[in-house]
Every structure is written in structure tokens, then in C-alpha cells.
PDB file of N, CA and C in Angstrom:
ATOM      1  N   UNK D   4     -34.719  66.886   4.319  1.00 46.00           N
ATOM      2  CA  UNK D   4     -35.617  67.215   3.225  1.00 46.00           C
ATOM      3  C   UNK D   4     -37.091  67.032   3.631  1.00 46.00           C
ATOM      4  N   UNK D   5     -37.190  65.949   4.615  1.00 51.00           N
ATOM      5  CA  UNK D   5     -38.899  66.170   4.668  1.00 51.00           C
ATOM      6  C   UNK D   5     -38.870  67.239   5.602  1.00 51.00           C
ATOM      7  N   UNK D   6     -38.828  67.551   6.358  1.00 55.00           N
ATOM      8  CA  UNK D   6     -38.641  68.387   7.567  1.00 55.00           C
ATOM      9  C   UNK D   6     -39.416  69.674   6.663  1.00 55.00           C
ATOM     10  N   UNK D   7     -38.371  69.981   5.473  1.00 57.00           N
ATOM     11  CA  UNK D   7     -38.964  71.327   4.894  1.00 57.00           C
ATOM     12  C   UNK D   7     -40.694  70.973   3.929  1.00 57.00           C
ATOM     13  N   UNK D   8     -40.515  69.767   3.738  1.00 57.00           N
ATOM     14  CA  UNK D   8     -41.811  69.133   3.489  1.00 57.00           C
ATOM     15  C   UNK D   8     -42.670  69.134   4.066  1.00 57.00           C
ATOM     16  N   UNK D   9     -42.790  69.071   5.542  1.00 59.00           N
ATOM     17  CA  UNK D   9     -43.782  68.695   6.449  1.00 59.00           C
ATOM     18  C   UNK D   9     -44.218  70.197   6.909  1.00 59.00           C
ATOM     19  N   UNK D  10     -43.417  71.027   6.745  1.00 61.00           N
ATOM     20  CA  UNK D  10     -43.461  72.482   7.780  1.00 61.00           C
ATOM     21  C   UNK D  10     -44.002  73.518   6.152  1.00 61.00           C
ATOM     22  N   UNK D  11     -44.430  73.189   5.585  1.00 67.00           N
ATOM     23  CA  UNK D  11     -44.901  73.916   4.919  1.00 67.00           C
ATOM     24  C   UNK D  11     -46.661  73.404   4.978  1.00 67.00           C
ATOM     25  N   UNK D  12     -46.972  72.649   5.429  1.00 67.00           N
ATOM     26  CA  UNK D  12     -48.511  72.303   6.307  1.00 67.00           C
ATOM     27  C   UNK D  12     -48.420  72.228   7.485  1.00 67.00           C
ATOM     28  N   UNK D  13     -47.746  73.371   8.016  1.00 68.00           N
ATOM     29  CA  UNK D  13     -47.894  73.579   9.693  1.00 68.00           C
ATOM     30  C   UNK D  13     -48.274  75.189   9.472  1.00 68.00           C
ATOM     31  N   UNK D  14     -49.522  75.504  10.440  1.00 70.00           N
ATOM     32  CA  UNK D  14     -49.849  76.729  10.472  1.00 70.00           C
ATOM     33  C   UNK D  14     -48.856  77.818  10.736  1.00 70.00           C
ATOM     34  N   UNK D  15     -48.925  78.867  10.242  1.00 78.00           N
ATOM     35  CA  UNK D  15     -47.616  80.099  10.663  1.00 78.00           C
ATOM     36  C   UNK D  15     -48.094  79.700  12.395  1.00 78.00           C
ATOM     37  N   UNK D  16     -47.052  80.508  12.862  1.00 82.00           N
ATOM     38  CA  UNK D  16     -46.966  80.795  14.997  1.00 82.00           C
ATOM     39  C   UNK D  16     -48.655  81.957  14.538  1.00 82.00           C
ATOM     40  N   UNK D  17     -48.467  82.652  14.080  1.00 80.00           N
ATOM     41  CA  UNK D  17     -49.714  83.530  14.185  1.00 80.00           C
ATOM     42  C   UNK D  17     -51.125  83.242  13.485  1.00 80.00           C
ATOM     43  N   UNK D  18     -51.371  82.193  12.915  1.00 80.00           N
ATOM     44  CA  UNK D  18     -52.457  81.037  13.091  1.00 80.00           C
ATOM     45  C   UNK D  18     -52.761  80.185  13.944  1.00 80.00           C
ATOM     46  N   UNK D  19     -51.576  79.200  14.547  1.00 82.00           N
ATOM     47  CA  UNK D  19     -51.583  78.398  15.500  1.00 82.00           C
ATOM     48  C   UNK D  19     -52.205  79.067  16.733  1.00 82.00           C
ATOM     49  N   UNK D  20     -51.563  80.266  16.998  1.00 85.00           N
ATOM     50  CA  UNK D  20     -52.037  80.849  18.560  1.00 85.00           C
ATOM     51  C   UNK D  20     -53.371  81.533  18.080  1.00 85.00           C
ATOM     52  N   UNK D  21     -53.568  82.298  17.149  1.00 89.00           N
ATOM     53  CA  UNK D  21     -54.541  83.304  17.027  1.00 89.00           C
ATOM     54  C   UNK D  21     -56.061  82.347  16.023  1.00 89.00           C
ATOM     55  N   UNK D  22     -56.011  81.414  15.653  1.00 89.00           N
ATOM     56  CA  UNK D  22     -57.191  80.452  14.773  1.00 89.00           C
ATOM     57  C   UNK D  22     -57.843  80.367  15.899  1.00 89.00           C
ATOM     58  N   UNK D  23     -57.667  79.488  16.765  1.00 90.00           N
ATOM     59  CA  UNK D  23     -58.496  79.102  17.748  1.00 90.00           C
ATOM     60  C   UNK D  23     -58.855  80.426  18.416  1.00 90.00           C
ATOM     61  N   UNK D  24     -58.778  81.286  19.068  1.00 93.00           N
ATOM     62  CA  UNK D  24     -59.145  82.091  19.786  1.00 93.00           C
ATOM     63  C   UNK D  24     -59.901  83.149  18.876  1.00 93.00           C
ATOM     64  N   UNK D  25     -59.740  83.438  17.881  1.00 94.00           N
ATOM     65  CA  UNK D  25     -60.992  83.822  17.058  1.00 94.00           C
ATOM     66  C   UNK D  25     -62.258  83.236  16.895  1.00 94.00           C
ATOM     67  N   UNK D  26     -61.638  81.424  16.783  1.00 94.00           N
ATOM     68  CA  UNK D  26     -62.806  81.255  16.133  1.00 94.00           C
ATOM     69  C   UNK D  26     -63.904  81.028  17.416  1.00 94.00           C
ATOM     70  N   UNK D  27     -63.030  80.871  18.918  1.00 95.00           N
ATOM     71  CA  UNK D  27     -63.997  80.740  20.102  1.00 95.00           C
ATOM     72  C   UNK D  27     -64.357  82.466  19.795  1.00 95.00           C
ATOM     73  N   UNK D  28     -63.955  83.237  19.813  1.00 95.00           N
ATOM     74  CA  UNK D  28     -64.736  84.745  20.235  1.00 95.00           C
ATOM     75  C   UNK D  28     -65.756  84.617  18.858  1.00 95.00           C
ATOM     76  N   UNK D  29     -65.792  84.300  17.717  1.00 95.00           N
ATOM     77  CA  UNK D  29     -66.669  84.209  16.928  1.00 95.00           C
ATOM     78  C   UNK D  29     -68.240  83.140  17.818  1.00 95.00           C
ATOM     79  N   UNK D  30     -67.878  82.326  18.122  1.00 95.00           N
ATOM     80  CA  UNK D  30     -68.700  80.753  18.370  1.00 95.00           C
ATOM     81  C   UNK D  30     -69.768  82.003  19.523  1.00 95.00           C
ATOM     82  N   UNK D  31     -68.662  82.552  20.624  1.00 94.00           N
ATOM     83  CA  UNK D  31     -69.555  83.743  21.416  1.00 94.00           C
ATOM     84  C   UNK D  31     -70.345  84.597  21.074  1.00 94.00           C
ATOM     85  N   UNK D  32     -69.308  85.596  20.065  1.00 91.00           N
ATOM     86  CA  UNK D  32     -70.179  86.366  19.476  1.00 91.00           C
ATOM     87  C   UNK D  32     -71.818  86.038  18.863  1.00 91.00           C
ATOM     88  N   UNK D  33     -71.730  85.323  18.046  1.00 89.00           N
ATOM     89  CA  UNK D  33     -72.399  84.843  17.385  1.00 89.00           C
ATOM     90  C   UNK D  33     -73.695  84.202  18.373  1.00 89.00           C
ATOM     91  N   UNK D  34     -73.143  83.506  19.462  1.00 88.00           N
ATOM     92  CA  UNK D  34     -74.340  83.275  20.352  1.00 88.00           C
ATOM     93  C   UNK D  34     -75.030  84.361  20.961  1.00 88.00           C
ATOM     94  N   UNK D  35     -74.464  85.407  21.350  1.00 86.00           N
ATOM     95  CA  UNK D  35     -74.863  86.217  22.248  1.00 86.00           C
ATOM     96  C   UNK D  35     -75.622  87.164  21.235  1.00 86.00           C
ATOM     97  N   UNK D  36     -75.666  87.533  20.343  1.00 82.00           N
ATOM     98  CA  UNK D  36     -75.759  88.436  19.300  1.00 82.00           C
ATOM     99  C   UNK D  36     -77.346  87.178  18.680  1.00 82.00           C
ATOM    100  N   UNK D  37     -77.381  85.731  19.056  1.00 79.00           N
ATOM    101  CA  UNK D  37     -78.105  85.479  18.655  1.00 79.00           C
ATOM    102  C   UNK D  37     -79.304  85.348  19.852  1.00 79.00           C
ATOM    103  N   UNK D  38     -79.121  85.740  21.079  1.00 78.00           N
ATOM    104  CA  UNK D  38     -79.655  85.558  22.248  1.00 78.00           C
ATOM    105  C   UNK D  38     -80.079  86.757  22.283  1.00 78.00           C
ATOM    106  N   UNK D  39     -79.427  88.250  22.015  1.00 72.00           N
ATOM    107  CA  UNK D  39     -79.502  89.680  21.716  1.00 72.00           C
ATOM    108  C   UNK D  39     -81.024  89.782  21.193  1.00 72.00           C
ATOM    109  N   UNK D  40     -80.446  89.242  19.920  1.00 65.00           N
ATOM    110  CA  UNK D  40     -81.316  89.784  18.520  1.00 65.00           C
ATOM    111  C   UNK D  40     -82.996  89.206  18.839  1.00 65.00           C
ATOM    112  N   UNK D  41     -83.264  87.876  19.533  1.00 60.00           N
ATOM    113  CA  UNK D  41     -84.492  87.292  19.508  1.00 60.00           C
ATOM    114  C   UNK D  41     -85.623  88.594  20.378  1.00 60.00           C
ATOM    115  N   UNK D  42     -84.618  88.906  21.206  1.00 57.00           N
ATOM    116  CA  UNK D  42     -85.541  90.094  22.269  1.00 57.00           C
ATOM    117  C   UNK D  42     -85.620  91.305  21.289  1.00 57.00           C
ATOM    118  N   UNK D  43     -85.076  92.130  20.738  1.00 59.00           N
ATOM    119  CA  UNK D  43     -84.379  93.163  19.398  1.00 59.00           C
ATOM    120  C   UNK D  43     -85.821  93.189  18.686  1.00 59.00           C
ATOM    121  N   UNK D  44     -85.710  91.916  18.158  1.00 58.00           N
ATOM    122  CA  UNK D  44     -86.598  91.731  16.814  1.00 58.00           C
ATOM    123  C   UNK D  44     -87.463  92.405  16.801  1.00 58.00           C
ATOM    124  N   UNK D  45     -88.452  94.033  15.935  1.00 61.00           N
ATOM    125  CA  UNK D  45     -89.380  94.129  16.301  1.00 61.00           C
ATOM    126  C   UNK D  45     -90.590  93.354  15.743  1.00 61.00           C
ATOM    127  N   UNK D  46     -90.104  92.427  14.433  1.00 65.00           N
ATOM    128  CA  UNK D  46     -91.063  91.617  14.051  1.00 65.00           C
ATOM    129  C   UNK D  46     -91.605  90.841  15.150  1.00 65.00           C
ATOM    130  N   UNK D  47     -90.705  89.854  15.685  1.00 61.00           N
ATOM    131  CA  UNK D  47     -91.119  88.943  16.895  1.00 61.00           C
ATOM    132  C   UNK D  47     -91.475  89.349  17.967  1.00 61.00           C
ATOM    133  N   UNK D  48     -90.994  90.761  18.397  1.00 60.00           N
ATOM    134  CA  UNK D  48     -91.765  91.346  19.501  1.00 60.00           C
ATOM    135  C   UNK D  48     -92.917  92.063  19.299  1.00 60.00           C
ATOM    136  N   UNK D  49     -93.746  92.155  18.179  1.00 63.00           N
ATOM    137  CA  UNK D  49     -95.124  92.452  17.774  1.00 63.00           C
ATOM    138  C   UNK D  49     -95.733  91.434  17.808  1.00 63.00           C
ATOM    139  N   UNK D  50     -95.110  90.673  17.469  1.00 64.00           N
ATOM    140  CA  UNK D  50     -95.935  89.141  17.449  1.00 64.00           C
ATOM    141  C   UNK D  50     -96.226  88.470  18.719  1.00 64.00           C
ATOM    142  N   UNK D  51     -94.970  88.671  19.854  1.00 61.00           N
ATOM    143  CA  UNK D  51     -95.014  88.259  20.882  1.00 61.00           C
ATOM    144  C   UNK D  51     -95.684  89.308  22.026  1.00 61.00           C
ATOM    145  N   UNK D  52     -96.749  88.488  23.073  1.00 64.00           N
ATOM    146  CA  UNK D  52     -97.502  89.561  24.030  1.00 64.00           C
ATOM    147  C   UNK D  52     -96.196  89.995  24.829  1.00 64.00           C
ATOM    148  N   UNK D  53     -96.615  91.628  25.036  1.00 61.00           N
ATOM    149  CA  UNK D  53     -95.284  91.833  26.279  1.00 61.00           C
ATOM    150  C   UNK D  53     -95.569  90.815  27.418  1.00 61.00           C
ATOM    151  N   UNK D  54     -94.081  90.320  28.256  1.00 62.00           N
ATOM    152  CA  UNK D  54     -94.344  89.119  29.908  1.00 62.00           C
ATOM    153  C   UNK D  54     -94.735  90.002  30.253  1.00 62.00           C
ATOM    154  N   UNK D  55     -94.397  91.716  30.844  1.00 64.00           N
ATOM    155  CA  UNK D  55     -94.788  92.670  31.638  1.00 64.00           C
ATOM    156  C   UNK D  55     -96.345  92.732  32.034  1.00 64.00           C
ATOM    157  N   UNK D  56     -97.402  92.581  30.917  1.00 55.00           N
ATOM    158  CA  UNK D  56     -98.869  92.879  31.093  1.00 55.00           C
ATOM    159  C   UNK D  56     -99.405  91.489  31.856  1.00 55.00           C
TER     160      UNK D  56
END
């Protein structure tokens, strides 16, 4: 009886394997997209002198 108790707060097999590996490709995404966007910006790149000159 606990057995069916306990396994109803255990993630499905397709949470267990697939939670974590989303939430790392999110943690990436999210960095790179925030490393992206600072160069992107054309607010901040008006503001900022081009390095080039």
C-alpha cells in the first residue's frame, strides 16, 4: 500500500529523463540569447561608440 503511495510523487519516466534536459537547454538558451541580444540592441548600440572607429 505505500508503494502505490509513494509512486504517485515520483515524476512520470518522461519528466524524470526529459525536466532536466530542458531546463539545461533553457539555462543556455536564455544565456546566449542574452549575450546575443546586448550586441542586437539598437538602443544600446546608439548609445554605445562603435570598438571599430
Amino acid at each position: 500500500m505505500t508503494d502505490d503511495i509513494s509512486r504517485e510523487h515520483e515524476p512520470s519516466g518522461f519528466a524524470r529523463v526529459f525536466g532536466p534536459l530542458i531546463a539545461l537547454l533553457a539555462v543556455v538558451g536564455l544565456g546566449w540569447a542574452a549575450s546575443r541580444g546586448r550586441d542586437r540592441d539598437p538602443v544600446t548600440a546608439a548609445r554605445r561608440p562603435d570598438p571599430q572607429r
